[in-house]
Coordinates of C-alpha atoms and ligand atoms in Angstrom, one line a residue:
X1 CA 0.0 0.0 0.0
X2 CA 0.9 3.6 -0.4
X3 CA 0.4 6.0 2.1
X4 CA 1.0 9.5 1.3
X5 CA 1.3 12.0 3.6
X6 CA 0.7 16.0 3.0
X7 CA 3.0 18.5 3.5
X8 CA 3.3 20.0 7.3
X9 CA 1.5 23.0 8.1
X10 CA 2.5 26.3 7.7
X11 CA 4.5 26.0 4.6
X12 CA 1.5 26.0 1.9
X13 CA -2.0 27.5 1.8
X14 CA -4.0 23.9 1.4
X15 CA -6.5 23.2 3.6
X16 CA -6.8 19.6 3.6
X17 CA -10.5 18.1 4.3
X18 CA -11.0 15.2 6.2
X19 CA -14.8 14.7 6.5
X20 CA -16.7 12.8 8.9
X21 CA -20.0 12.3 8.2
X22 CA -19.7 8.7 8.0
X23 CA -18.3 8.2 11.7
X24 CA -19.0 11.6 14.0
X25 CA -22.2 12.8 12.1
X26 CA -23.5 9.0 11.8
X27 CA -23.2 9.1 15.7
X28 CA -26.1 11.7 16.0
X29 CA -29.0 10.0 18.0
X30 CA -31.4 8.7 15.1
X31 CA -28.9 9.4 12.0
X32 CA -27.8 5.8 11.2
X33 CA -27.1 5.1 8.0
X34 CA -27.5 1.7 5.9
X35 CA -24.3 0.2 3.9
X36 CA -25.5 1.5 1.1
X37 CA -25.7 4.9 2.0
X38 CA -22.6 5.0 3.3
X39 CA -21.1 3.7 0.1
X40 CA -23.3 6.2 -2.0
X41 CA -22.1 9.3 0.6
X42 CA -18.6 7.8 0.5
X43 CA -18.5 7.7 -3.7
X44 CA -19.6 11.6 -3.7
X45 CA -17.0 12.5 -1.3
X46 CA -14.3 10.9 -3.4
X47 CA -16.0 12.5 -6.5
X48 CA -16.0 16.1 -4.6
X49 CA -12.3 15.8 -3.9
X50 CA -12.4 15.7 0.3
X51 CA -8.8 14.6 0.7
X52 CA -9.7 12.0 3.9
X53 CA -13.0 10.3 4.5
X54 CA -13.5 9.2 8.2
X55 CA -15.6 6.1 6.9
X56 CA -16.6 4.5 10.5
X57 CA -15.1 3.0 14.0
X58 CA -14.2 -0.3 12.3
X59 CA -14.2 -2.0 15.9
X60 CA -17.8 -0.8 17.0
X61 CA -19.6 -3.4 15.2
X62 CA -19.4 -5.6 12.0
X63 CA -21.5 -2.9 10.2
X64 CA -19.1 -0.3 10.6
X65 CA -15.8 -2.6 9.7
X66 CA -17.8 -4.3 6.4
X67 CA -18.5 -0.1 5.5
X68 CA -15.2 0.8 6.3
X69 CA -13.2 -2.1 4.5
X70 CA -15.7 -1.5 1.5
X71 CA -15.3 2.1 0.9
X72 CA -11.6 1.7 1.5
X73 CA -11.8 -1.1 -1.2
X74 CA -13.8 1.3 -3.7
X75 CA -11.7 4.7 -2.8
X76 CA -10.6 6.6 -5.6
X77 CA -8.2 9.4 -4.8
X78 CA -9.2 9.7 -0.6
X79 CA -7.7 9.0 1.7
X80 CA -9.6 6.4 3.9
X81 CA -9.7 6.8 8.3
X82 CA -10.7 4.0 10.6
X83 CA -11.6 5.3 14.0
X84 CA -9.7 3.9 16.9
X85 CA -9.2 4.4 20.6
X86 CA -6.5 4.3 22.3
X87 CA -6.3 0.4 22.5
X88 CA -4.6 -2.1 20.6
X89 CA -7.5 -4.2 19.4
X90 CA -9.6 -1.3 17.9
X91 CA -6.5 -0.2 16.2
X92 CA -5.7 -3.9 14.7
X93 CA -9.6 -3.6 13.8
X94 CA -9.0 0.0 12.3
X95 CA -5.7 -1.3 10.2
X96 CA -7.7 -4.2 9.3
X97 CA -10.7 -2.2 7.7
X98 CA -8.1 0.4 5.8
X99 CA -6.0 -2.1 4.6
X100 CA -7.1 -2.1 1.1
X101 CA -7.8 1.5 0.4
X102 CA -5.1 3.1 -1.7
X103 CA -4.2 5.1 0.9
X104 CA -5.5 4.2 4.1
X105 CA -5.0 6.1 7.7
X106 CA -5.4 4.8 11.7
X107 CA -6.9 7.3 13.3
X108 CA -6.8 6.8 17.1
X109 CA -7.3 9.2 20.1
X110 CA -7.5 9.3 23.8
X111 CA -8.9 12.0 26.1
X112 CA -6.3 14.6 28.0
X113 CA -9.0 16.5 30.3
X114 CA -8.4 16.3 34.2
X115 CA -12.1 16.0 34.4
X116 CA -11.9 13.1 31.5
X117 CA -9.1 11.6 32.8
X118 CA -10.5 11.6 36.5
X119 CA -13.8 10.7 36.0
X120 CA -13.3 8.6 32.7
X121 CA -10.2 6.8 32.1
X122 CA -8.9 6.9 36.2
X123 CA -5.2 7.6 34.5
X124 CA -2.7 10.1 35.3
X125 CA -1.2 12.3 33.0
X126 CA 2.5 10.3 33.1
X127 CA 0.0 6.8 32.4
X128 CA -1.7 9.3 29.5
X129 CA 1.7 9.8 27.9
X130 CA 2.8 6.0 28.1
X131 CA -0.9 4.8 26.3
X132 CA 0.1 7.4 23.5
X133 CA 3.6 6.1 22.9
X134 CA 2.8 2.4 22.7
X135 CA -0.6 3.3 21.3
X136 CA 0.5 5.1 18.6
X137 CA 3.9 3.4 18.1
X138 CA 1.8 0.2 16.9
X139 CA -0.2 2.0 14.6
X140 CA 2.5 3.4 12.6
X141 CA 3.7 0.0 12.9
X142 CA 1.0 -1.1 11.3
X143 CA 0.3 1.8 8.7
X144 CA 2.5 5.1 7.4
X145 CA -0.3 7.5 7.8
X146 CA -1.2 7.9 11.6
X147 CA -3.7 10.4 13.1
X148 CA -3.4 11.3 16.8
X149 CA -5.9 12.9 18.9
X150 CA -6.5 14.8 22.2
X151 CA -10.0 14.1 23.2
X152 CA -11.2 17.5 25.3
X153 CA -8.2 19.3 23.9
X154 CA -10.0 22.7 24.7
X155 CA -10.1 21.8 28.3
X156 CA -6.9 20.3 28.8
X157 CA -3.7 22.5 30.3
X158 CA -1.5 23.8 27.5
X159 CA 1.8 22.3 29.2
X160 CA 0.3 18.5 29.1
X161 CA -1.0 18.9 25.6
X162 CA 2.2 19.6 24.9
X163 CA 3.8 17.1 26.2
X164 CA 1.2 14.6 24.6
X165 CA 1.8 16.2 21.4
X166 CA 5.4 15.7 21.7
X167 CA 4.7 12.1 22.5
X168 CA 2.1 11.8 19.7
X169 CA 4.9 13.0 17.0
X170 CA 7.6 11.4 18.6
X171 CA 5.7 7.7 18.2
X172 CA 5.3 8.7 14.5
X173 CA 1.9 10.5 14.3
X174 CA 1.6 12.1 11.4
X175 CA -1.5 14.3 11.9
X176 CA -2.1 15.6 15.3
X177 CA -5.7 16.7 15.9
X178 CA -6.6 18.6 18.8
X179 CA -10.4 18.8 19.2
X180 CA -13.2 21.2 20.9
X181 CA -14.9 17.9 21.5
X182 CA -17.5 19.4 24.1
X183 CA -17.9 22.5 21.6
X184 CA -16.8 25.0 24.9
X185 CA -14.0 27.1 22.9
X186 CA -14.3 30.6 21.4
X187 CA -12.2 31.9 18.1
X188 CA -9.5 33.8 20.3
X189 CA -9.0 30.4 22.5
X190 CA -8.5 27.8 19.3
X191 CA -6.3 30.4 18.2
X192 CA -3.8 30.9 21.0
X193 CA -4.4 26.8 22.0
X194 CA -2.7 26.0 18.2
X195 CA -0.4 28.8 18.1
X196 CA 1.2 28.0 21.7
X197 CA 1.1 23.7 20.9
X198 CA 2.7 24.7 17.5
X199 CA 4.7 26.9 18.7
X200 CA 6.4 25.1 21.5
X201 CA 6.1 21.5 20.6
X202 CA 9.9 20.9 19.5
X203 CA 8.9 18.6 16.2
X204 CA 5.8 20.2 15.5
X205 CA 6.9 20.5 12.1
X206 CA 6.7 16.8 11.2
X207 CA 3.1 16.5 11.9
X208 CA -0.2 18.3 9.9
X209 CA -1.9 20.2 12.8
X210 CA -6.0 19.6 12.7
X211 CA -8.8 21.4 14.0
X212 CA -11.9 19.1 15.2
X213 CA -15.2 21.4 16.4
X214 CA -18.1 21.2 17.8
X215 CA -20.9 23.4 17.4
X216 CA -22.5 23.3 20.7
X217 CA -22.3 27.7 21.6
X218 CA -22.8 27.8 17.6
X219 CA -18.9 29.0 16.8
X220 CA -17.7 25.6 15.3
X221 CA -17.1 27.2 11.7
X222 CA -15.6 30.1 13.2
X223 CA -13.5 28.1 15.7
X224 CA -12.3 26.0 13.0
X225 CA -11.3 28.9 10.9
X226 CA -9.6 30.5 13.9
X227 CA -7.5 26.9 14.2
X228 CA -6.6 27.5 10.1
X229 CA -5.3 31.0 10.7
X230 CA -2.9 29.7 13.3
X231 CA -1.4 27.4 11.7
X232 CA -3.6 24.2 11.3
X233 CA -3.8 22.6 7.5
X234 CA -6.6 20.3 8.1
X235 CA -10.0 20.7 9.2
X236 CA -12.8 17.9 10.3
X237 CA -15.9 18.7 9.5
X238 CA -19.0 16.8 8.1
X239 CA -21.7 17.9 5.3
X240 CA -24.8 20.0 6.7
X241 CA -22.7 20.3 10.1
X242 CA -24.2 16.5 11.5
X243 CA -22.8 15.2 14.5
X244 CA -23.3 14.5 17.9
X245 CA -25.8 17.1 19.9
X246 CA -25.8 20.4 18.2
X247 CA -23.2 18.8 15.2
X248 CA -19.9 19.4 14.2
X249 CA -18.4 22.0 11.8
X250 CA -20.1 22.5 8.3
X251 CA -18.1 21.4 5.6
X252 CA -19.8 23.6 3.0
X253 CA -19.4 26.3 4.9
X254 CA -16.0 25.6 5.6
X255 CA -15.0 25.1 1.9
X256 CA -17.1 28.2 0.5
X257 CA -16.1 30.4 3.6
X258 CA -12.4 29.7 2.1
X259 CA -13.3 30.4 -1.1
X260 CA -15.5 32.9 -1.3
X261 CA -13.6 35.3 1.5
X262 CA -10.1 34.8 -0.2
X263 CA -9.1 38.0 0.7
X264 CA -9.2 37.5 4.6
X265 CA -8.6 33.8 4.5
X266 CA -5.5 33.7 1.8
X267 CA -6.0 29.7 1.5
X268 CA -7.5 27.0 -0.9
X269 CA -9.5 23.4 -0.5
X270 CA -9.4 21.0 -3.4
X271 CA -13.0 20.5 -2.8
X272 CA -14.8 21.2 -5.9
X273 CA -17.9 23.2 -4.7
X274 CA -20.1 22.3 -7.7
X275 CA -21.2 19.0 -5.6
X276 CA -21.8 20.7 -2.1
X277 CA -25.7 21.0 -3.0
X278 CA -26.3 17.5 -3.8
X279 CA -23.8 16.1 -1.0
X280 CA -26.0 18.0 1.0
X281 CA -29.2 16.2 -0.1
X282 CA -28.1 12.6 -0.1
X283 CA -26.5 13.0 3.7
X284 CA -29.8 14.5 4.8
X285 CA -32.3 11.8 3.4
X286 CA -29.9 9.0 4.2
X287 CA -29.5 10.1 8.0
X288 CA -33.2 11.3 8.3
X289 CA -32.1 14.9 9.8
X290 CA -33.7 17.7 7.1
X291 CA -31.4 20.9 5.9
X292 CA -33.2 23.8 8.0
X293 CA -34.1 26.3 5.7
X294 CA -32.1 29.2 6.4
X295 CA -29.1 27.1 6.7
X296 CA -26.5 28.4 5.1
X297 CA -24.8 27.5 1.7
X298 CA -27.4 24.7 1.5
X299 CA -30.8 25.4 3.0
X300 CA -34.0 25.8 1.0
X301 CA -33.7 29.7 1.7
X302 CA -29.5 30.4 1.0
X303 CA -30.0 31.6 -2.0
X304 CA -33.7 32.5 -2.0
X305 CA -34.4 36.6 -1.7
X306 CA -37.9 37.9 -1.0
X307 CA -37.9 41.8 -0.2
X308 CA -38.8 43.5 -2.7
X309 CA -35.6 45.4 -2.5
X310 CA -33.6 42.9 -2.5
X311 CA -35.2 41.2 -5.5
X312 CA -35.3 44.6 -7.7
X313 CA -31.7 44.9 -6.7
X314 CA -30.9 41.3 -7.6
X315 CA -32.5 42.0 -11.1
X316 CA -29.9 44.7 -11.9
X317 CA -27.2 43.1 -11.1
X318 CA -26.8 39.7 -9.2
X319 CA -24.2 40.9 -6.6
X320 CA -25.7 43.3 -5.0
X321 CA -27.2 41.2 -2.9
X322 CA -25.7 37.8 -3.5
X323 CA -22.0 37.1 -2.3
X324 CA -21.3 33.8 -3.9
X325 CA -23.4 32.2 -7.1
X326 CA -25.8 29.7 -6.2
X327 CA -24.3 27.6 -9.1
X328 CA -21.2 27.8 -7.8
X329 CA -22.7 25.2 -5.1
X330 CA -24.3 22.8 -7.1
X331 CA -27.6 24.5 -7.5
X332 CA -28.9 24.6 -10.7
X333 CA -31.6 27.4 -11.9
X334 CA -33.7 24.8 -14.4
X335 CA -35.9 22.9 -12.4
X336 CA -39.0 22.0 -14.4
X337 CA -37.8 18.8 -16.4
X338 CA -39.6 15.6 -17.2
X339 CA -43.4 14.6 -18.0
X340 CA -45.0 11.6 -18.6
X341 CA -43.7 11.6 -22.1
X342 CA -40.2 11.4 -21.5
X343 CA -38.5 8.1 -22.2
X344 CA -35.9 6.0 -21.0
X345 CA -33.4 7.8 -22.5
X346 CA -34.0 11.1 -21.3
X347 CA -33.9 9.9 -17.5
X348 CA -30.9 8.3 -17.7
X349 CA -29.6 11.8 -19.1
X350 CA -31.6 13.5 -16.4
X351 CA -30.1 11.0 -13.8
X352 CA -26.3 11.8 -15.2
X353 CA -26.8 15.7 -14.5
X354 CA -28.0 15.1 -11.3
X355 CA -25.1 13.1 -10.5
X356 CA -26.6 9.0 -10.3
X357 CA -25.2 5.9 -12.0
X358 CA -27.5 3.5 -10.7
X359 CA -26.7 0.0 -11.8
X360 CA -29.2 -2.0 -14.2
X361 CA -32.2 -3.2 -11.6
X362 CA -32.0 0.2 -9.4
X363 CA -32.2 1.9 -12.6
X364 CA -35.0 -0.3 -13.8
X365 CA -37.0 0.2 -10.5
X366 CA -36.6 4.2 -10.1
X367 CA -37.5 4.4 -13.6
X368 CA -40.7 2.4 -13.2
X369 CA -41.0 4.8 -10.0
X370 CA -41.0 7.7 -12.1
X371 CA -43.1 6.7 -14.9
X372 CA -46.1 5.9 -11.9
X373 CA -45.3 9.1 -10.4
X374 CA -45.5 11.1 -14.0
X375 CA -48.9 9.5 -14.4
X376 CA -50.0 11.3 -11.1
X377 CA -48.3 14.5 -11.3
X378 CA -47.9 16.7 -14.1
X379 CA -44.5 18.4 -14.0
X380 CA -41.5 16.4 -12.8
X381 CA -39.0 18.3 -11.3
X382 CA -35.1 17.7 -9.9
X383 CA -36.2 17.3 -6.7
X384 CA -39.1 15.0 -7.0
X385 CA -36.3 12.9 -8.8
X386 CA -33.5 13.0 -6.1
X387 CA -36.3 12.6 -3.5
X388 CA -37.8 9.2 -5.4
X389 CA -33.8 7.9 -6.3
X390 CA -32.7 8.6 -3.2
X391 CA -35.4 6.6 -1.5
X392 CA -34.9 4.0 -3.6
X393 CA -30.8 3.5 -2.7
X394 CA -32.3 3.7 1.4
X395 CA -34.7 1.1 0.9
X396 CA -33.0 -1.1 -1.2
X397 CA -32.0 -3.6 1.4
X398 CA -35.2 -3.6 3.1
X399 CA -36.2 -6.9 4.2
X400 CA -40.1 -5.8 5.2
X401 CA -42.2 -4.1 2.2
X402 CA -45.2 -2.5 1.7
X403 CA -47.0 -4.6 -1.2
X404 CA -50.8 -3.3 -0.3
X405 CA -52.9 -0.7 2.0
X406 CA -56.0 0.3 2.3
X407 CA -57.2 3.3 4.1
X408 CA -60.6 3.7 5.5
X409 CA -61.2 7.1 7.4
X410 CA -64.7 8.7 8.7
X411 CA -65.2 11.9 10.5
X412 CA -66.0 10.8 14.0
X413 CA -66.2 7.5 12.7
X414 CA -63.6 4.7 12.3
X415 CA -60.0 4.7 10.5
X416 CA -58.8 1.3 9.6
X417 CA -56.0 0.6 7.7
X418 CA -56.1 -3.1 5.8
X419 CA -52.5 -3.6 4.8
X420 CA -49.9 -6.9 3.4
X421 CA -46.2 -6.6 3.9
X422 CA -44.0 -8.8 2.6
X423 CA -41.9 -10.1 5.6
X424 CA -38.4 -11.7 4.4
X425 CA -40.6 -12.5 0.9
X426 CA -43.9 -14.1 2.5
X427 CA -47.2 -12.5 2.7
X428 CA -48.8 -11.3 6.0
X429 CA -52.5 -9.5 6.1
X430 CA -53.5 -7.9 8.9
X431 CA -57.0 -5.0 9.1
X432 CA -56.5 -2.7 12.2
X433 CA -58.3 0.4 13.5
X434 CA -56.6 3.9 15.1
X435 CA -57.7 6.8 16.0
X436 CA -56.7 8.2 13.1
X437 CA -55.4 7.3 9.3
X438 CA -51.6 7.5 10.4
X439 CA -52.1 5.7 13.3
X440 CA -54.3 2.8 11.9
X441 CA -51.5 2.4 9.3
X442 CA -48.8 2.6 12.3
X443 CA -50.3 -0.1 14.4
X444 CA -51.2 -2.6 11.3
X445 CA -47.0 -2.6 10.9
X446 CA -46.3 -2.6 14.7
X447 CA -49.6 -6.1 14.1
X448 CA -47.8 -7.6 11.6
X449 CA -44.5 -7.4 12.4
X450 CA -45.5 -8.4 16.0
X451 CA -43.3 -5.3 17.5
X452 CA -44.1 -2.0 19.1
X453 CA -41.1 0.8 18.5
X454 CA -41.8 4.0 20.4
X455 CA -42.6 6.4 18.0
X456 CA -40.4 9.5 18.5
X457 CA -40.6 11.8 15.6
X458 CA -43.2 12.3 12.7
X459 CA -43.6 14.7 10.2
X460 CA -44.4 15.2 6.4
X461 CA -43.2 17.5 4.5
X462 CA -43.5 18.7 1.0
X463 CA -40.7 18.1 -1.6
X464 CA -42.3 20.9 -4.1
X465 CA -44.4 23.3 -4.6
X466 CA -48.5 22.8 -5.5
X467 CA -51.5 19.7 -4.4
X468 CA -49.8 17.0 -6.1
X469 CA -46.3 17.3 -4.6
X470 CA -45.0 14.3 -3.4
X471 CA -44.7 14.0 0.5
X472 CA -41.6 13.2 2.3
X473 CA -42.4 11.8 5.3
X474 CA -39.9 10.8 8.1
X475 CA -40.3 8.3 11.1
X476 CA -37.9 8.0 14.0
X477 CA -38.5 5.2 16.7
X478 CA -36.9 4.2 19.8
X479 CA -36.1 0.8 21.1
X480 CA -33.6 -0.7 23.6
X481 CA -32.1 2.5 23.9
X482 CA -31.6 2.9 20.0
X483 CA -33.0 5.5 18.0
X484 CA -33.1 5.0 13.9
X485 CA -34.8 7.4 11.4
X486 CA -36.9 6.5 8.2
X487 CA -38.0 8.4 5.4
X488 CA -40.0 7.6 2.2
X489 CA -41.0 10.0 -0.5
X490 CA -44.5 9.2 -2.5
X491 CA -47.3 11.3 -4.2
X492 CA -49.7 9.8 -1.3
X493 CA -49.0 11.0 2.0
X494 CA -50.6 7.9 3.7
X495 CA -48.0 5.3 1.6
X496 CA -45.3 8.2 2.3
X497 CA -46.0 7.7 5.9
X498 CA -46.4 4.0 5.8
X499 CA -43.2 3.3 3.7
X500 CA -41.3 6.0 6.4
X501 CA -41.9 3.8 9.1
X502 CA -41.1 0.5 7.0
X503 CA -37.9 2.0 6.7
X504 CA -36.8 3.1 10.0
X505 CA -38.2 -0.7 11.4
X506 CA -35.9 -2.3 8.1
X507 CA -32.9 -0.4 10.1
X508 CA -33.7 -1.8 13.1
X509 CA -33.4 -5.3 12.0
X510 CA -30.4 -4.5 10.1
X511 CA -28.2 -3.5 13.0
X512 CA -29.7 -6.2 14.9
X513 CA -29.4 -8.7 12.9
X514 CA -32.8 -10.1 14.2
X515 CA -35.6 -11.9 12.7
X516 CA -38.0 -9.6 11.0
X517 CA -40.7 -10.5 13.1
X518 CA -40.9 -9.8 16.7
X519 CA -37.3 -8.7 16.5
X520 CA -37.9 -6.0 19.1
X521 CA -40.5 -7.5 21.0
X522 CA -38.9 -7.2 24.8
Ligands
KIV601 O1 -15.0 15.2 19.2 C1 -14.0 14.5 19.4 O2 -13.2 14.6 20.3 C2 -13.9 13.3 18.5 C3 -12.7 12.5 18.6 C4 -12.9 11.0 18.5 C5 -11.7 12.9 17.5 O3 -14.8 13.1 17.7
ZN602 ZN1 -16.1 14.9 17.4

């Protein structure tokens, strides 16, 4: 294998990108992700040009190593992480899982904090320094390209990050990544925390510094950026900001920040912005967690203006009012597209410029998808068409299916919901009552899958404009202390709901590896 690693900081203007969707955003209570999602998000991160991809923590369960090892396999031009801590088995795991990528990094870390290393790990700081030496010492054993990092960094003494760091580089880290894992820092702090490490870590130039934040007081861009200016070269950050609580840095705004404010920030990504928009789309249907709409760079709103002076200004000339094209994101002006006329052909074109190459049989089943959905709505637009593929790539795996459902509601009256799944390929029936549509068709799943999820999220919303949009509706349940998300897209609401929760229950089984029915029963 070749392991490459980029030049130290300080002496070039590259920002390298090391996103983590796949590992700190897929820990976000109710963002799980199925393997092929992963390998989908994972294919248009290597396509955008982040240099590392954090694909998973190989050692947390078969799912994550089989996704890691997989994307490593299909990696183009990323690099490939495998989470580790500081133990020898998860790192064996993490070398293991990275082995065949064509370049391939451990990434293992360990907290510094007194209050971590009091309350957590029960270590002192000498028994800190000795886990990092051996720790890190077997991974570069194991692997050229190394990441170390100091879990709490933001909270943890300048002197004994030092001295960690020191012990980090010494051992052979290659990247030394000092995170605001609790999201407590300010700008000024990240700032003066890299410049002094930097600064007085003898070897510091052998290492890429990297900045790691979270956004819980809202300043993890900013943080980030403030880590950049002293000196860091890498930044971890995931698309739409996901991770755990209040989410980590957003990449897009990382990436058009950079670009877009050259002047004050004199440095460059290789990220190639054009893909931010649809990155954005497929990490939000595949982890369930919708862009708000006044996010920016990708949110509904971003590029949307409504005052009237702001749209007669707009009119004259587009930048008085608008500090970065929204094509230079990804977003493309033409949105009216296909009917019920267009053909084959012309969809497999359509899917190309929206970025898909679907193999033969998803091809053949989003097409079919398309054509039913043409019948029922007039104008077809991008977004009905990423809303219908995408669900089709999430549900693929599914092993329970909605094959028929009938809906029967009466004001003040009855709602029943007569309904067959197809439960690992056999037929079950089942006719239930609720006291309402949604929640007869909710209990004739929770009947025939002989299972009862708590229901913690649903909602509907509409993925254009007008009656006949289709409905995206999204489900997140709770069992055993696990919380997944589902979403289905469909001109009904009713199937959109039904299908939603088919979804989320499919993801249950698949982590669990249970038997489809009664799998959570208990
Ligand atoms: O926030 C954090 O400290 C992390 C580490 C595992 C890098 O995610
Ligand atoms: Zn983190």
């Amino acid at each position: 294998m070749t392991t490459e690693t980029p030049a130290p900081q300080g002496n070039t203007d590259q920002v390298f990108i090391f996103d983590t969707t796949l590992r700190d955003g897929e820990q976000s209570p109710g963002a799980t992700m199925t393997h092929q999602e992963k390998l989908q998000i994972a294919e248009i991160l290597d396509a955008m040009g982040v240099d590392i991809i954090e694909a998973g923590f190989p050692i947390a369960s078969n799912g994550d190593f089989e996704a890691v090892a997989e994307i490593a396999r299909r990696s183009k031009k990323s690099v490939i992480a495998g989470l580790a801590r500081a133990i020898i088995a998860d790192i064996d795991r993490a070398g293991e899982a990275v082995r065949h990528a064509q370049r391939g990094r451990i990434h293992t870390f360990v907290s510094t904090s007194p209050i971590h290393l009091a309350h957590q790990m029960k270590k002192t700081e000498d028994e800190v320094i000795e886990i990092i030496t051996k720790t890190v010492t077997h991974a570069r054993n194991l692997i050229d390209d190394v990441e170390w990092s100091a879990m709490d960094a933001t909270r943890t003494p300048t002197e004994f990050l030092v001295r960690c760091t020191e012990a980090a580089i010494k051992a052979g880290a290659t990247t030394i990544n000092l995170p605001d894992t609790v999201g407590y820092s300010t700008p000024q702090d990240y700032y003066q925390l890299f410049h002094d490490v930097i600064e007085r870590v003898p070897d510091s130039d052998k290492a890429i510094f990297s900045v790691h934040c979270h956004n819980d007081l809202g300043m993890a861009v900013a943080n980030s950026i403030a880590g950049v200016r002293a000196g860091a070269r890498q930044v971890e950050c995931t698309i739409n900001g996901l991770g755990e609580r209040a989410g980590n840095a957003a990449l897009e705004e990382i990436v058009m920040a950079i670009r877009t404010r050259g002047d004050a920030l004199p440095y460059h990504t290789g990220i190639e912005t054009t893909h931010l928009a649809r990155a954005s789309k497929v990490v939000a249907a595949a982890a369930n967690f919708p862009v708000q709409y006044n996010k920016a760079i990708v949110g509904k709103n971003a590029f949307a203006h409504e005052s009237g002076i702001h749209q007669d200004g707009m009119l004259k000339n587009a930048e008085t009012y608008e500090i970065m094209t929204p094509e230079s994101v990804g977003i493309k002006s033409t949105s009216l597209v296909m009917g019920k006329h267009s053909g084959r052909h012309a969809f497999k074109e359509k899917l190309k410029e929206l970025g898909y190459d679907l193999g033969d049989n998803q091809f053949q089943e989003a097409f079919q998808r398309f054509k039913d959905l043409a019948d029922k709505k007039k104008h077809v637009y991008d977004a009905d068409i990423v809303a219908l593929v995408d669900d089709e790539v999430g549900s693929a795996s599914d092993r329970i299916r909605l094959v028929d459902m009938e809906v029967v509601s009466k004001t003040g009256g009855v709602h029943r919901c007569d309904m067959t799944l197809s439960i690992d390929g056999e037929n079950s029936t089942v006719s239930v009552e609720g006291t309402g549509s949604v929640d007869a068709i909710f209990n004739a799943i929770k009947t025939a899958v002989k299972a009862d999820p708590h229901l913690v999220l649903y909602g509907v919303d509409a993925v254009t404009g007008g009656t006949d949009a289709q409905a995206n509706a999204h489900v997140r349940l709770e069992m055993n202390n696990r919380i997944v998300s589902g979403n289905a897209a469909e001109a009904d609401t009713l199937v959109a709901s039904a299908r939603a929760y088919l979804n989320a229950y499919n993801r249950l089984l698949v982590e669990r590896g249970a038997s489809a029915q009664g799998a959570l029963a208990g």
